[in-house]
Amino acid sequence: MTVRTRFAPSPTGYLHIGGARTALFSWAYARKHGGTFILRIEDTDVERSTPEAVQAILDGMSWLNLEYDEGPFYQMQRMPRYREVIQQMLASGHAYYCYTSPAELDELREAQRARGEKPRYDGRWRPEAGKMLPAVPAGVQPVVRFKNPTEGVVAWKDMVKGYIEFANNELDDLVIARADGTPTYNFCVVVDDWDMKITQVIRGDDHVNNTPRQINILRALGATLPQYAHLSMILGDDGQKLSKRHGAVSVMQYDEDGYLPEAVINYLARLGWSHGDEEVFSVAQFCEWFDLDHITPSAAQFNTEKLNWLNSHYLKLSDNARLVGLVKPRLLARGVNVGVAPALEAVIGLYKERVATLNELADAAEVFYIELHPEQALLDTHLTAEALPALQEFAQHLATVAWEAPAIGALIREMIGKHGLKMPKLAMPLRVMLVGQTQTPSVDALVTLFPRELVLSRLQKYLA
């Protein structure tokens, strides 16, 4: 049997981190087994679904490089198929019309609560042998309910959580079509999984309670059951459940915050799954190693520090030219015009080992292309009377020294030796005058990033 998995988000918000992990695991399982990965947009919640949210899902999948083999399919475009199956179930006796009004249902539930019972539909319109049904009320549009089995259990061996069972008498008859004829979520999911021949349903454990109902409907349709794998939730840094509508955990927020997609993928892969002690691995390795046996059934906790560490790792490995393409738009968005000199690629090559995100890399690069105004407190601290003669002589020699790091480094060592200084006494004020910071890569490499004329003008501004 060919493996066929699916990711089926609802476009009622952004693609969040929990959904992205579900998509990743579904995608990786299909890739591991040479199968097919399907994207399905479950957009039947017309009031809350938006085109912007659909686009956010597509953008998030694209940014993470989770390519789907089929789709995207949209449930709203499959309404005729759902209605066809509902008619088949009515004809076969697996579904029936229910004329109970919303007011009657509310009254029923209130009475059940008052008696300390679980609120549920009482089956008053459910056809049974020898049962007299009420007279059909005039002017009431019925819903369609699935005739759930009343005896035995519905059980499955979950690929993550193990054996799970529900007693059928705990499940009431699910509404599968509303009074206006619109099919409901649980029914659409079943028909989609059936039609698309899904073999493994990998999804969040908030769907566990939907699964027995969906299994019973699939059995009523004579469909082959998929295997189910329910992933535990992801907790935030603070131990609280991540909210689907929390903007800070949307996938594209991580793009905006300066993370690389491969770092996010690597991090998501380790949220609840492991391969020995491996922490850093490529997408190809992940697909080769991935299985559902090593997914923990307990909740995974997000750790921003670990994500930052992974992102810094991937920044170090990234090609400088690629990073230029990612950093330059960030600078332009700030109104920073990247000039010819110094070359942005050279700046990135010097700083990428020292940052955790693309935004931090843009922060480091920005000072090379703007008019600099170092803080006066920094100047007062480091531009001391003791260091001033050495700095002035250093600036004089810069006009003729070879413009390369070894020569600049040699000149710095000559000046500190001649004036009896320690390296920080000269290096710190140079850093402050050039980039307004005290923490930079080696000062000789820093100096040579700039054109000679720009270095001389920045130094003379404070040394004249």
Short mmCIF file of C-alpha atoms in Angstrom, two decimals:
data_model
loop_
_atom_site.label_atom_id
_atom_site.label_comp_id
_atom_site.label_asym_id
_atom_site.label_seq_id
_atom_site.Cartn_x
_atom_site.Cartn_y
_atom_site.Cartn_z
CA MET A 1 0.00 0.00 0.00
CA THR A 2 1.35 3.41 -0.98
CA VAL A 3 1.67 5.76 1.99
CA ARG A 4 -0.58 8.82 1.66
CA THR A 5 -0.54 11.47 4.38
CA ARG A 6 -2.21 14.84 4.60
CA PHE A 7 -1.97 18.18 6.36
CA ALA A 8 -5.40 19.72 6.77
CA PRO A 9 -5.33 23.15 8.46
CA SER A 10 -8.35 25.40 8.95
CA PRO A 11 -7.77 28.90 7.51
CA THR A 12 -9.07 30.69 10.57
CA GLY A 13 -5.66 32.06 11.58
CA TYR A 14 -2.00 31.86 10.75
CA LEU A 15 -0.03 28.66 10.30
CA HIS A 16 1.27 28.33 13.85
CA ILE A 17 4.18 26.32 15.17
CA GLY A 18 2.02 23.40 16.30
CA GLY A 19 0.44 23.12 12.86
CA ALA A 20 3.85 23.43 11.20
CA ARG A 21 5.16 20.50 13.26
CA THR A 22 2.13 18.41 12.23
CA ALA A 23 2.77 19.32 8.60
CA LEU A 24 6.47 18.47 8.97
CA PHE A 25 5.83 15.05 10.52
CA SER A 26 3.16 14.19 7.92
CA TRP A 27 5.47 15.34 5.11
CA ALA A 28 8.48 13.47 6.51
CA TYR A 29 6.52 10.23 6.96
CA ALA A 30 5.46 10.35 3.32
CA ARG A 31 9.00 11.14 2.17
CA LYS A 32 10.48 8.36 4.33
CA HIS A 33 8.19 5.78 2.74
CA GLY A 34 8.23 7.11 -0.82
CA GLY A 35 4.61 8.14 -0.46
CA THR A 36 2.39 11.11 -1.26
CA PHE A 37 1.86 14.22 0.87
CA ILE A 38 -1.41 16.11 0.39
CA LEU A 39 -2.40 19.64 1.44
CA ARG A 40 -6.07 20.12 2.22
CA ILE A 41 -7.63 23.41 3.34
CA GLU A 42 -10.57 22.77 5.66
CA ASP A 43 -12.46 26.00 5.02
CA THR A 44 -16.05 25.05 5.91
CA ASP A 45 -16.10 27.56 8.78
CA VAL A 46 -17.21 30.29 6.39
CA GLU A 47 -17.57 32.99 9.03
CA ARG A 48 -13.99 32.65 10.30
CA SER A 49 -12.10 31.43 7.23
CA THR A 50 -10.36 34.18 5.26
CA PRO A 51 -8.35 34.38 2.02
CA GLU A 52 -5.55 36.03 4.02
CA ALA A 53 -5.35 33.03 6.34
CA VAL A 54 -5.29 30.66 3.35
CA GLN A 55 -2.40 32.64 1.88
CA ALA A 56 -0.61 32.62 5.25
CA ILE A 57 -0.80 28.81 5.27
CA LEU A 58 0.55 28.58 1.72
CA ASP A 59 3.30 31.11 2.52
CA GLY A 60 4.29 29.20 5.66
CA MET A 61 4.47 25.88 3.82
CA SER A 62 6.54 27.48 1.07
CA TRP A 63 8.93 29.16 3.52
CA LEU A 64 9.51 25.85 5.31
CA ASN A 65 10.03 24.12 1.94
CA LEU A 66 7.33 21.55 2.74
CA GLU A 67 6.30 20.77 -0.81
CA TYR A 68 3.02 18.93 -1.24
CA ASP A 69 2.43 16.38 -4.00
CA GLU A 70 -1.31 16.96 -4.34
CA GLY A 71 -3.51 19.96 -3.57
CA PRO A 72 -4.24 22.30 -2.14
CA PHE A 73 -7.77 20.91 -2.02
CA TYR A 74 -10.52 23.13 -0.60
CA GLN A 75 -13.49 21.62 1.20
CA MET A 76 -15.84 24.35 0.04
CA GLN A 77 -15.20 23.18 -3.52
CA ARG A 78 -16.24 19.62 -2.60
CA MET A 79 -19.77 20.34 -1.35
CA PRO A 80 -21.51 18.31 -4.09
CA ARG A 81 -19.47 15.25 -3.10
CA TYR A 82 -20.37 15.58 0.59
CA ARG A 83 -24.07 15.92 -0.21
CA GLU A 84 -23.86 12.87 -2.44
CA VAL A 85 -22.43 10.76 0.38
CA ILE A 86 -25.03 12.09 2.85
CA GLN A 87 -27.79 10.96 0.50
CA GLN A 88 -26.16 7.53 0.26
CA MET A 89 -26.09 7.26 4.06
CA LEU A 90 -29.72 8.31 4.36
CA ALA A 91 -30.66 5.69 1.79
CA SER A 92 -28.66 2.97 3.55
CA GLY A 93 -30.11 3.78 6.98
CA HIS A 94 -26.80 4.97 8.44
CA ALA A 95 -28.14 8.52 8.78
CA TYR A 96 -31.53 10.09 9.46
CA TYR A 97 -33.35 13.40 9.56
CA CYS A 98 -33.72 15.05 12.96
CA TYR A 99 -36.32 17.79 13.45
CA THR A 100 -35.36 18.74 16.99
CA SER A 101 -35.18 22.54 17.15
CA PRO A 102 -32.26 24.39 18.78
CA ALA A 103 -34.63 25.52 21.54
CA GLU A 104 -35.66 21.93 22.22
CA LEU A 105 -32.01 20.86 22.35
CA ASP A 106 -31.23 23.62 24.85
CA GLU A 107 -34.17 22.53 27.01
CA LEU A 108 -33.05 18.89 26.82
CA ARG A 109 -29.48 19.73 27.87
CA GLU A 110 -30.59 21.94 30.74
CA ALA A 111 -32.75 19.11 32.08
CA GLN A 112 -29.88 16.64 31.74
CA ARG A 113 -27.50 18.94 33.59
CA ALA A 114 -30.07 19.45 36.33
CA ARG A 115 -30.14 15.67 36.79
CA GLY A 116 -26.34 15.53 36.83
CA GLU A 117 -26.19 13.79 33.46
CA LYS A 118 -23.84 14.39 30.54
CA PRO A 119 -25.59 16.71 28.04
CA ARG A 120 -26.28 14.78 24.83
CA TYR A 121 -28.87 14.25 22.14
CA ASP A 122 -31.45 11.70 23.30
CA GLY A 123 -32.14 10.04 19.93
CA ARG A 124 -35.79 11.13 19.78
CA TRP A 125 -35.76 11.14 15.95
CA ARG A 126 -33.52 8.08 15.61
CA PRO A 127 -35.39 5.35 13.69
CA GLU A 128 -35.50 2.00 15.46
CA ALA A 129 -37.48 -1.16 14.86
CA GLY A 130 -40.93 -0.82 16.40
CA LYS A 131 -40.34 2.81 17.45
CA MET A 132 -43.01 5.43 16.71
CA LEU A 133 -41.36 8.69 15.63
CA PRO A 134 -42.95 12.08 16.39
CA ALA A 135 -44.99 13.82 13.72
CA VAL A 136 -42.83 15.92 11.42
CA PRO A 137 -43.30 19.55 12.51
CA ALA A 138 -44.34 22.03 9.85
CA GLY A 139 -41.81 24.58 8.66
CA VAL A 140 -38.79 23.02 10.40
CA GLN A 141 -35.71 22.27 8.34
CA PRO A 142 -34.12 19.09 9.70
CA VAL A 143 -30.47 18.37 10.35
CA VAL A 144 -28.99 15.03 9.32
CA ARG A 145 -27.54 12.84 12.07
CA PHE A 146 -25.25 9.84 11.81
CA LYS A 147 -26.74 6.73 13.36
CA ASN A 148 -23.91 5.83 15.70
CA PRO A 149 -23.67 2.27 17.02
CA THR A 150 -25.08 2.00 20.55
CA GLU A 151 -23.25 -1.13 21.67
CA GLY A 152 -19.63 -2.23 21.96
CA VAL A 153 -16.57 -0.02 21.70
CA VAL A 154 -14.70 1.79 18.99
CA ALA A 155 -10.96 1.31 19.43
CA TRP A 156 -7.72 1.81 17.57
CA LYS A 157 -4.00 1.40 18.17
CA ASP A 158 -2.71 4.93 18.01
CA MET A 159 0.76 5.14 16.46
CA VAL A 160 1.83 7.57 19.19
CA LYS A 161 -0.45 7.06 22.19
CA GLY A 162 -1.03 3.31 21.98
CA TYR A 163 -4.38 1.58 22.47
CA ILE A 164 -7.38 3.91 22.82
CA GLU A 165 -11.04 2.94 23.11
CA PHE A 166 -14.39 4.66 23.57
CA ALA A 167 -17.69 3.04 24.50
CA ASN A 168 -20.21 3.60 21.71
CA ASN A 169 -22.96 4.35 24.22
CA GLU A 170 -20.94 7.43 25.25
CA LEU A 171 -21.19 8.85 21.73
CA ASP A 172 -24.44 10.47 20.66
CA ASP A 173 -25.65 10.72 17.09
CA LEU A 174 -23.44 13.32 15.42
CA VAL A 175 -24.95 16.01 13.19
CA ILE A 176 -23.35 15.48 9.77
CA ALA A 177 -25.39 18.11 7.89
CA ARG A 178 -26.84 21.33 9.28
CA ALA A 179 -30.37 22.52 8.65
CA ASP A 180 -29.17 24.58 5.66
CA GLY A 181 -27.63 21.44 4.14
CA THR A 182 -24.02 22.37 4.94
CA PRO A 183 -22.02 19.30 5.98
CA THR A 184 -20.16 19.48 9.29
CA TYR A 185 -16.43 19.31 9.95
CA ASN A 186 -16.22 15.73 11.21
CA PHE A 187 -18.18 14.43 8.23
CA CYS A 188 -16.14 16.36 5.63
CA VAL A 189 -12.91 15.05 7.14
CA VAL A 190 -14.13 11.47 6.84
CA VAL A 191 -15.17 11.80 3.21
CA ASP A 192 -11.93 13.58 2.31
CA ASP A 193 -9.73 10.96 4.00
CA TRP A 194 -11.75 8.23 2.27
CA ASP A 195 -11.70 9.80 -1.20
CA MET A 196 -8.02 10.76 -0.95
CA LYS A 197 -7.07 7.27 0.24
CA ILE A 198 -5.22 8.61 3.29
CA THR A 199 -3.28 5.80 4.96
CA GLN A 200 -1.93 7.65 8.03
CA VAL A 201 -3.70 10.53 9.77
CA ILE A 202 -1.05 12.44 11.73
CA ARG A 203 -2.55 15.32 13.71
CA GLY A 204 -2.70 17.02 17.10
CA ASP A 205 -4.11 15.22 20.11
CA ASP A 206 -6.93 17.74 20.36
CA HIS A 207 -8.53 15.54 17.68
CA VAL A 208 -8.52 12.34 19.78
CA ASN A 209 -12.18 12.81 20.76
CA ASN A 210 -13.16 13.22 17.09
CA THR A 211 -11.51 9.97 16.08
CA PRO A 212 -14.09 7.44 17.35
CA ARG A 213 -16.90 9.26 15.56
CA GLN A 214 -14.86 9.42 12.36
CA ILE A 215 -13.97 5.72 12.59
CA ASN A 216 -17.64 4.78 12.98
CA ILE A 217 -18.62 6.85 9.95
CA LEU A 218 -15.81 5.31 7.88
CA ARG A 219 -17.00 1.82 8.86
CA ALA A 220 -20.56 2.72 7.91
CA LEU A 221 -19.24 3.75 4.48
CA GLY A 222 -17.34 0.48 4.13
CA ALA A 223 -14.08 2.40 3.90
CA THR A 224 -10.62 1.16 4.81
CA LEU A 225 -9.54 2.77 8.06
CA PRO A 226 -6.34 4.83 8.11
CA GLN A 227 -3.86 4.53 10.93
CA TYR A 228 -4.02 7.38 13.44
CA ALA A 229 -1.15 9.18 15.16
CA HIS A 230 -2.03 11.95 17.60
CA LEU A 231 0.79 14.33 18.48
CA SER A 232 0.88 15.87 21.93
CA MET A 233 0.63 19.61 22.32
CA ILE A 234 3.52 22.04 22.39
CA LEU A 235 3.95 24.19 25.48
CA GLY A 236 5.53 27.63 25.39
CA ASP A 237 8.67 28.74 27.20
CA ASP A 238 6.43 29.53 30.17
CA GLY A 239 4.89 26.04 30.22
CA GLN A 240 1.52 27.27 28.96
CA LYS A 241 -0.22 25.86 25.90
CA LEU A 242 0.65 27.69 22.68
CA SER A 243 -2.36 29.50 21.27
CA LYS A 244 -3.24 29.06 17.61
CA ARG A 245 -3.97 32.76 17.36
CA HIS A 246 -0.84 33.89 19.18
CA GLY A 247 0.95 35.97 16.58
CA ALA A 248 4.36 35.37 18.16
CA VAL A 249 4.20 31.66 17.34
CA SER A 250 3.02 31.93 13.74
CA VAL A 251 5.50 30.47 11.28
CA MET A 252 5.97 33.66 9.30
CA GLN A 253 6.71 35.53 12.52
CA TYR A 254 9.89 33.46 12.74
CA ASP A 255 10.79 34.61 9.25
CA GLU A 256 10.22 38.22 10.31
CA ASP A 257 12.28 37.66 13.46
CA GLY A 258 15.26 36.54 11.40
CA TYR A 259 15.26 32.76 11.65
CA LEU A 260 16.33 30.48 8.81
CA PRO A 261 13.75 27.90 7.67
CA GLU A 262 16.23 25.03 8.03
CA ALA A 263 16.81 26.02 11.67
CA VAL A 264 13.07 26.09 12.37
CA ILE A 265 12.61 22.73 10.62
CA ASN A 266 15.49 21.19 12.61
CA TYR A 267 14.05 22.58 15.83
CA LEU A 268 10.49 21.45 15.11
CA ALA A 269 11.75 17.97 14.27
CA ARG A 270 13.12 17.66 17.81
CA LEU A 271 9.91 18.86 19.47
CA GLY A 272 8.61 15.52 20.65
CA TRP A 273 10.73 13.27 18.39
CA SER A 274 14.31 12.09 18.74
CA HIS A 275 16.94 10.03 16.97
CA GLY A 276 19.39 9.07 19.68
CA ASP A 277 21.22 12.16 20.88
CA GLU A 278 21.30 13.86 17.47
CA GLU A 279 20.48 17.57 17.76
CA VAL A 280 21.63 18.97 14.42
CA PHE A 281 20.73 17.23 11.17
CA SER A 282 19.74 18.01 7.61
CA VAL A 283 16.25 17.63 6.18
CA ALA A 284 17.48 14.63 4.18
CA GLN A 285 18.77 12.96 7.36
CA PHE A 286 15.50 13.71 9.14
CA CYS A 287 13.45 12.07 6.38
CA GLU A 288 15.75 9.05 6.46
CA TRP A 289 15.53 8.67 10.24
CA PHE A 290 11.94 9.72 10.90
CA ASP A 291 9.46 7.28 12.38
CA LEU A 292 6.43 7.51 14.61
CA ASP A 293 7.80 5.06 17.18
CA HIS A 294 10.09 7.65 18.73
CA ILE A 295 7.52 10.40 19.19
CA THR A 296 6.90 11.02 22.87
CA PRO A 297 3.24 10.98 23.97
CA SER A 298 3.94 13.72 26.52
CA ALA A 299 3.84 17.44 25.76
CA ALA A 300 6.92 19.07 24.24
CA GLN A 301 8.13 22.42 25.56
CA PHE A 302 9.34 25.17 23.29
CA ASN A 303 12.77 26.56 24.14
CA THR A 304 13.68 29.82 22.44
CA GLU A 305 17.32 29.66 23.58
CA LYS A 306 17.75 26.31 21.84
CA LEU A 307 16.15 27.64 18.66
CA ASN A 308 18.54 30.62 18.77
CA TRP A 309 21.49 28.26 19.17
CA LEU A 310 20.38 26.20 16.17
CA ASN A 311 19.80 29.31 14.10
CA SER A 312 23.29 30.64 14.89
CA HIS A 313 24.67 27.25 13.83
CA TYR A 314 22.93 27.42 10.46
CA LEU A 315 23.95 31.06 9.96
CA LYS A 316 27.60 30.05 10.33
CA LEU A 317 27.14 27.34 7.70
CA SER A 318 25.24 29.55 5.24
CA ASP A 319 26.80 30.89 2.09
CA ASN A 320 27.55 34.60 2.41
CA ALA A 321 25.90 35.41 -0.91
CA ARG A 322 22.68 33.77 0.27
CA LEU A 323 22.77 35.78 3.49
CA VAL A 324 23.19 38.98 1.48
CA GLY A 325 19.89 38.19 -0.22
CA LEU A 326 18.23 37.78 3.18
CA VAL A 327 19.84 40.69 5.02
CA LYS A 328 19.71 43.38 2.32
CA PRO A 329 15.88 43.55 2.23
CA ARG A 330 15.89 43.94 6.01
CA LEU A 331 18.24 46.91 5.71
CA LEU A 332 16.21 48.47 2.91
CA ALA A 333 13.06 48.12 5.04
CA ARG A 334 14.81 50.25 7.68
CA GLY A 335 15.63 52.89 5.09
CA VAL A 336 19.30 51.89 5.00
CA ASN A 337 20.77 52.15 1.50
CA VAL A 338 23.52 49.57 1.12
CA GLY A 339 26.40 51.21 -0.70
CA VAL A 340 29.11 49.71 -2.86
CA ALA A 341 31.65 49.83 -0.04
CA PRO A 342 32.07 48.08 2.15
CA ALA A 343 30.76 45.02 0.36
CA LEU A 344 27.79 43.65 2.31
CA GLU A 345 29.01 40.13 1.65
CA ALA A 346 32.29 40.94 3.39
CA VAL A 347 30.49 42.48 6.38
CA ILE A 348 28.30 39.40 6.68
CA GLY A 349 31.31 37.11 6.44
CA LEU A 350 32.87 38.92 9.38
CA TYR A 351 29.79 39.06 11.60
CA LYS A 352 27.75 35.89 10.91
CA GLU A 353 29.76 33.94 13.50
CA ARG A 354 28.69 36.40 16.22
CA VAL A 355 24.90 36.60 15.82
CA ALA A 356 21.87 34.39 16.41
CA THR A 357 19.42 35.81 13.84
CA LEU A 358 19.29 37.58 10.51
CA ASN A 359 17.93 40.65 12.28
CA GLU A 360 20.99 40.75 14.52
CA LEU A 361 23.12 40.39 11.40
CA ALA A 362 21.28 43.35 9.88
CA ASP A 363 21.89 45.32 13.10
CA ALA A 364 25.61 44.62 12.81
CA ALA A 365 25.73 45.56 9.12
CA GLU A 366 23.66 48.72 9.44
CA VAL A 367 26.41 50.79 11.07
CA PHE A 368 28.57 50.43 7.96
CA TYR A 369 26.07 52.31 5.77
CA ILE A 370 24.67 55.08 7.96
CA GLU A 371 25.99 58.33 9.36
CA LEU A 372 27.30 57.25 12.72
CA HIS A 373 26.73 59.06 16.01
CA PRO A 374 28.46 57.10 18.79
CA GLU A 375 27.08 57.64 22.27
CA GLN A 376 28.98 60.34 24.10
CA ALA A 377 29.32 58.11 27.15
CA LEU A 378 31.22 55.55 25.06
CA LEU A 379 33.50 58.21 23.64
CA ASP A 380 34.19 59.66 27.09
CA THR A 381 34.98 56.20 28.48
CA HIS A 382 37.33 54.97 25.75
CA LEU A 383 38.74 58.04 24.00
CA THR A 384 41.10 58.82 26.88
CA ALA A 385 43.97 61.27 27.12
CA GLU A 386 46.29 58.28 27.58
CA ALA A 387 45.21 56.74 24.27
CA LEU A 388 44.88 59.93 22.21
CA PRO A 389 48.54 60.29 21.07
CA ALA A 390 48.67 56.67 19.88
CA LEU A 391 45.34 57.03 18.07
CA GLN A 392 46.47 60.24 16.33
CA GLU A 393 49.72 58.66 15.16
CA PHE A 394 47.82 55.53 14.07
CA ALA A 395 45.48 57.71 11.98
CA GLN A 396 48.46 59.41 10.31
CA HIS A 397 49.99 56.07 9.26
CA LEU A 398 46.61 54.82 7.96
CA ALA A 399 46.92 57.20 5.03
CA THR A 400 49.79 55.15 3.57
CA VAL A 401 49.67 51.64 5.12
CA ALA A 402 48.73 48.70 2.91
CA TRP A 403 44.92 48.27 3.20
CA GLU A 404 44.85 44.71 4.44
CA ALA A 405 44.29 43.14 7.85
CA PRO A 406 47.89 41.89 8.46
CA ALA A 407 49.34 45.33 7.77
CA ILE A 408 46.71 47.09 9.90
CA GLY A 409 47.28 44.58 12.70
CA ALA A 410 51.02 45.15 12.57
CA LEU A 411 50.50 48.93 12.73
CA ILE A 412 48.24 48.56 15.80
CA ARG A 413 50.85 46.43 17.57
CA GLU A 414 53.55 48.95 16.69
CA MET A 415 51.51 51.82 18.17
CA ILE A 416 50.67 50.05 21.46
CA GLY A 417 54.30 49.03 21.83
CA LYS A 418 55.60 52.50 21.10
CA HIS A 419 53.16 54.22 23.48
CA GLY A 420 53.26 51.59 26.22
CA LEU A 421 49.59 50.66 25.99
CA LYS A 422 47.63 47.42 26.20
CA MET A 423 45.59 46.33 23.18
CA PRO A 424 42.12 47.35 24.53
CA LYS A 425 43.34 50.92 25.08
CA LEU A 426 43.70 51.32 21.32
CA ALA A 427 41.22 48.77 20.00
CA MET A 428 38.22 49.92 22.06
CA PRO A 429 38.23 53.57 20.96
CA LEU A 430 38.80 52.48 17.36
CA ARG A 431 35.70 50.28 17.54
CA VAL A 432 33.64 53.05 19.09
CA MET A 433 34.69 55.65 16.49
CA LEU A 434 34.13 53.27 13.56
CA VAL A 435 30.92 51.43 14.51
CA GLY A 436 29.77 52.90 17.83
CA GLN A 437 30.26 49.58 19.63
CA THR A 438 32.82 47.95 21.87
CA GLN A 439 32.08 44.38 20.81
CA THR A 440 33.19 43.60 17.25
CA PRO A 441 35.31 41.07 15.39
CA SER A 442 39.08 41.68 15.35
CA VAL A 443 39.75 45.36 14.95
CA ASP A 444 42.19 44.95 12.03
CA ALA A 445 39.55 43.04 10.05
CA LEU A 446 36.97 45.67 11.02
CA VAL A 447 39.12 48.54 9.77
CA THR A 448 39.77 46.93 6.41
CA LEU A 449 36.08 46.41 5.74
CA PHE A 450 35.71 50.17 5.30
CA PRO A 451 37.17 52.22 2.47
CA ARG A 452 40.31 54.02 3.64
CA GLU A 453 38.73 57.46 3.16
CA LEU A 454 35.74 56.59 5.34
CA VAL A 455 37.94 55.31 8.16
CA LEU A 456 40.08 58.44 8.06
CA SER A 457 37.05 60.74 8.08
CA ARG A 458 35.45 58.92 11.04
CA LEU A 459 38.68 59.02 13.06
CA GLN A 460 39.50 62.62 12.23
CA LYS A 461 36.05 63.65 13.43
CA TYR A 462 37.12 62.79 16.98
CA LEU A 463 40.94 63.07 16.83
CA ALA A 464 41.34 66.43 15.19
#
